[in-house]
Amino acid sequence: MSAFVPDVPHHISGATSPGVDTALTLTGERTIPGVDIENYWFRRHQVVYERLAPRCAGRDVLEAGCGEGYGADLIAAVARRVVAVDYDEAAVAHVRSRYPGVHVLQANLAELPLDDASVDVVVNFQVIEHLWDQGQFVRECFRVLRPSGLLMVSTPNRITFSPGRDTPINPFHTRELNADELTELLLAGGFSDVSISGLFHGPRLQDMDTRHGGSIIDAQIARAVADAPWPPGLAADVAAVTTADFDVAEAGDRDVDDSLDLIAIAVRP
């Protein structure tokens, strides 16, 4: 869910957000808010919550794999009810203490602790690439959704996230997907009307790419791999990124194979 951090450097591993439960450290497995050097990845994930939250308005929502909980809390502002599930005990304790509007449960996503046809929307952002049995998870989402319910998934685009590789770069990922593979996975799980969008850098981030050797992503990863200090200009740019710096485009408007992240919305018949 976060940047590639092969061996977590000392200047990253202990970083926590002010006011955040110190049990949640920045390990590379999940992103957390309020950390300047993590801000690019946090905003890249947060923008999808912001764009898709209106689809949760007035509905019963499950977030499958809630991580730090900021996304479930954002959705709770518009949804009728939000249930969040995560496998990590520390994350569940953190969400329970920090986000009282979210009902959180600890469970394996391959066996969701919900009744059949009990929610209207399942949100699964930057999580499916971490799962060992993606097909079983999708079938569980189908089971807990009501007819016409929505499964909304975001995940790194394998083509651009781990280019030219058969295995993921991020050690926390088990299987990354391209747009066709994600669509096939959802259809095989019983879903229909699968629509795919892509997340891209907007103009301001494109300018940052140019300033930092062609890719602000690669510039950040290079510092993590080398355990090197961040140049002031890079640190300032990363800390300044907002959700407005990302564009989301449907497959018909841009080539989703060029996107950074894939966003899928699938309908349960």
CSV table of C-alpha atoms in Angstrom, one decimal, residues 100-227:
chain,number,residue,atom,x,y,z
A,100,PRO,CA,-15.3,6.0,16.9
A,101,GLY,CA,-17.6,6.3,13.9
A,102,VAL,CA,-16.2,3.1,12.4
A,103,HIS,CA,-17.2,-0.3,13.7
A,104,VAL,CA,-14.0,-2.4,13.2
A,105,LEU,CA,-13.4,-6.1,13.4
A,106,GLN,CA,-10.3,-8.3,13.2
A,107,ALA,CA,-10.7,-11.0,10.7
A,108,ASN,CA,-9.2,-12.7,7.6
A,109,LEU,CA,-10.5,-11.2,4.4
A,110,ALA,CA,-10.9,-14.7,3.0
A,111,GLU,CA,-13.6,-15.3,5.6
A,112,LEU,CA,-15.5,-12.1,6.1
A,113,PRO,CA,-17.3,-11.9,9.4
A,114,LEU,CA,-20.6,-10.6,7.9
A,115,ASP,CA,-23.9,-12.3,7.0
A,116,ASP,CA,-24.9,-13.0,3.4
A,117,ALA,CA,-26.3,-9.9,1.6
A,118,SER,CA,-25.7,-7.6,4.5
A,119,VAL,CA,-24.0,-4.6,2.9
A,120,ASP,CA,-24.5,-2.3,-0.2
A,121,VAL,CA,-20.9,-1.5,-0.9
A,122,VAL,CA,-17.5,-3.2,-0.3
A,123,VAL,CA,-14.5,-0.9,-0.5
A,124,ASN,CA,-11.1,-2.5,-1.0
A,125,PHE,CA,-8.5,0.1,-1.8
A,126,GLN,CA,-4.8,-0.9,-2.1
A,127,VAL,CA,-5.3,-4.2,-0.5
A,128,ILE,CA,-6.1,-7.0,-3.0
A,129,GLU,CA,-2.4,-7.0,-4.2
A,130,HIS,CA,-1.5,-8.2,-0.6
A,131,LEU,CA,-3.9,-11.2,-0.6
A,132,TRP,CA,-2.8,-14.8,-1.2
A,133,ASP,CA,-6.2,-16.0,-2.4
A,134,GLN,CA,-7.7,-13.1,-4.4
A,135,GLY,CA,-10.4,-15.3,-6.0
A,136,GLN,CA,-11.7,-16.4,-2.6
A,137,PHE,CA,-11.7,-12.8,-1.4
A,138,VAL,CA,-13.8,-11.7,-4.4
A,139,ARG,CA,-16.2,-14.5,-3.8
A,140,GLU,CA,-16.6,-13.4,-0.2
A,141,CYS,CA,-17.4,-9.9,-1.4
A,142,PHE,CA,-20.0,-11.3,-3.7
A,143,ARG,CA,-21.5,-13.2,-0.8
A,144,VAL,CA,-21.8,-10.3,1.6
A,145,LEU,CA,-23.2,-7.8,-1.0
A,146,ARG,CA,-26.8,-7.3,-1.6
A,147,PRO,CA,-28.1,-7.5,-5.2
A,148,SER,CA,-27.0,-4.5,-7.2
A,149,GLY,CA,-24.3,-3.8,-4.6
A,150,LEU,CA,-20.9,-2.5,-5.6
A,151,LEU,CA,-17.4,-3.8,-5.1
A,152,MET,CA,-14.9,-0.9,-5.5
A,153,VAL,CA,-11.3,-1.9,-5.8
A,154,SER,CA,-8.1,0.1,-6.3
A,155,THR,CA,-4.7,-1.5,-6.8
A,156,PRO,CA,-1.3,-0.6,-8.3
A,157,ASN,CA,-1.2,-1.2,-12.0
A,158,ARG,CA,1.3,-4.0,-12.5
A,159,ILE,CA,2.5,-2.6,-15.8
A,160,THR,CA,3.8,0.6,-14.3
A,161,PHE,CA,4.3,-0.4,-10.7
A,162,SER,CA,6.5,-3.4,-11.4
A,163,PRO,CA,7.5,-3.0,-15.0
A,164,GLY,CA,9.0,-5.9,-16.8
A,165,ARG,CA,8.8,-8.2,-13.7
A,166,ASP,CA,7.0,-11.4,-13.0
A,167,THR,CA,7.1,-10.8,-9.3
A,168,PRO,CA,6.1,-7.6,-7.4
A,169,ILE,CA,8.8,-5.1,-6.5
A,170,ASN,CA,7.0,-4.4,-3.2
A,171,PRO,CA,7.8,-7.3,-0.8
A,172,PHE,CA,4.4,-6.9,0.9
A,173,HIS,CA,2.6,-7.7,-2.4
A,174,THR,CA,1.7,-11.2,-3.4
A,175,ARG,CA,0.2,-10.7,-6.9
A,176,GLU,CA,-0.2,-7.4,-8.8
A,177,LEU,CA,-2.7,-7.0,-11.7
A,178,ASN,CA,-3.1,-5.2,-14.9
A,179,ALA,CA,-6.5,-3.9,-16.1
A,180,ASP,CA,-7.4,-7.1,-18.0
A,181,GLU,CA,-6.4,-9.4,-15.1
A,182,LEU,CA,-8.4,-7.3,-12.6
A,183,THR,CA,-11.5,-7.4,-14.8
A,184,GLU,CA,-11.2,-11.2,-15.3
A,185,LEU,CA,-10.8,-11.7,-11.5
A,186,LEU,CA,-14.0,-9.8,-10.8
A,187,LEU,CA,-16.0,-11.4,-13.5
A,188,ALA,CA,-14.8,-14.9,-12.4
A,189,GLY,CA,-16.1,-14.0,-8.9
A,190,GLY,CA,-19.6,-13.5,-10.3
A,191,PHE,CA,-19.6,-9.8,-10.7
A,192,SER,CA,-20.9,-8.0,-13.8
A,193,ASP,CA,-20.7,-4.5,-15.4
A,194,VAL,CA,-17.0,-4.1,-14.4
A,195,SER,CA,-15.8,-0.6,-15.2
A,196,ILE,CA,-12.1,0.3,-15.0
A,197,SER,CA,-10.5,3.7,-14.5
A,198,GLY,CA,-6.9,4.8,-14.0
A,199,LEU,CA,-5.1,7.2,-11.7
A,200,PHE,CA,-2.5,9.5,-13.2
A,201,HIS,CA,-0.3,12.4,-12.3
A,202,GLY,CA,-1.9,15.8,-12.9
A,203,PRO,CA,0.0,18.8,-14.2
A,204,ARG,CA,1.7,19.8,-10.9
A,205,LEU,CA,2.9,16.3,-10.3
A,206,GLN,CA,4.2,16.1,-13.9
A,207,ASP,CA,6.2,19.2,-13.2
A,208,MET,CA,7.6,17.5,-10.1
A,209,ASP,CA,8.5,14.5,-12.2
A,210,THR,CA,10.5,16.7,-14.4
A,211,ARG,CA,12.3,18.4,-11.5
A,212,HIS,CA,13.3,15.1,-10.0
A,213,GLY,CA,14.9,13.3,-12.9
A,214,GLY,CA,11.7,12.2,-14.7
A,215,SER,CA,9.9,10.5,-11.8
A,216,ILE,CA,9.2,11.8,-8.3
A,217,ILE,CA,8.3,8.1,-7.4
A,218,ASP,CA,11.8,6.8,-8.4
A,219,ALA,CA,13.4,9.7,-6.6
A,220,GLN,CA,11.7,8.7,-3.3
A,221,ILE,CA,12.4,5.0,-3.8
A,222,ALA,CA,16.1,5.7,-4.5
A,223,ARG,CA,16.4,7.5,-1.1
A,224,ALA,CA,14.7,4.6,0.7
A,225,VAL,CA,16.9,2.0,-0.9
A,226,ALA,CA,20.1,3.9,-0.2
A,227,ASP,CA,18.9,5.0,3.3
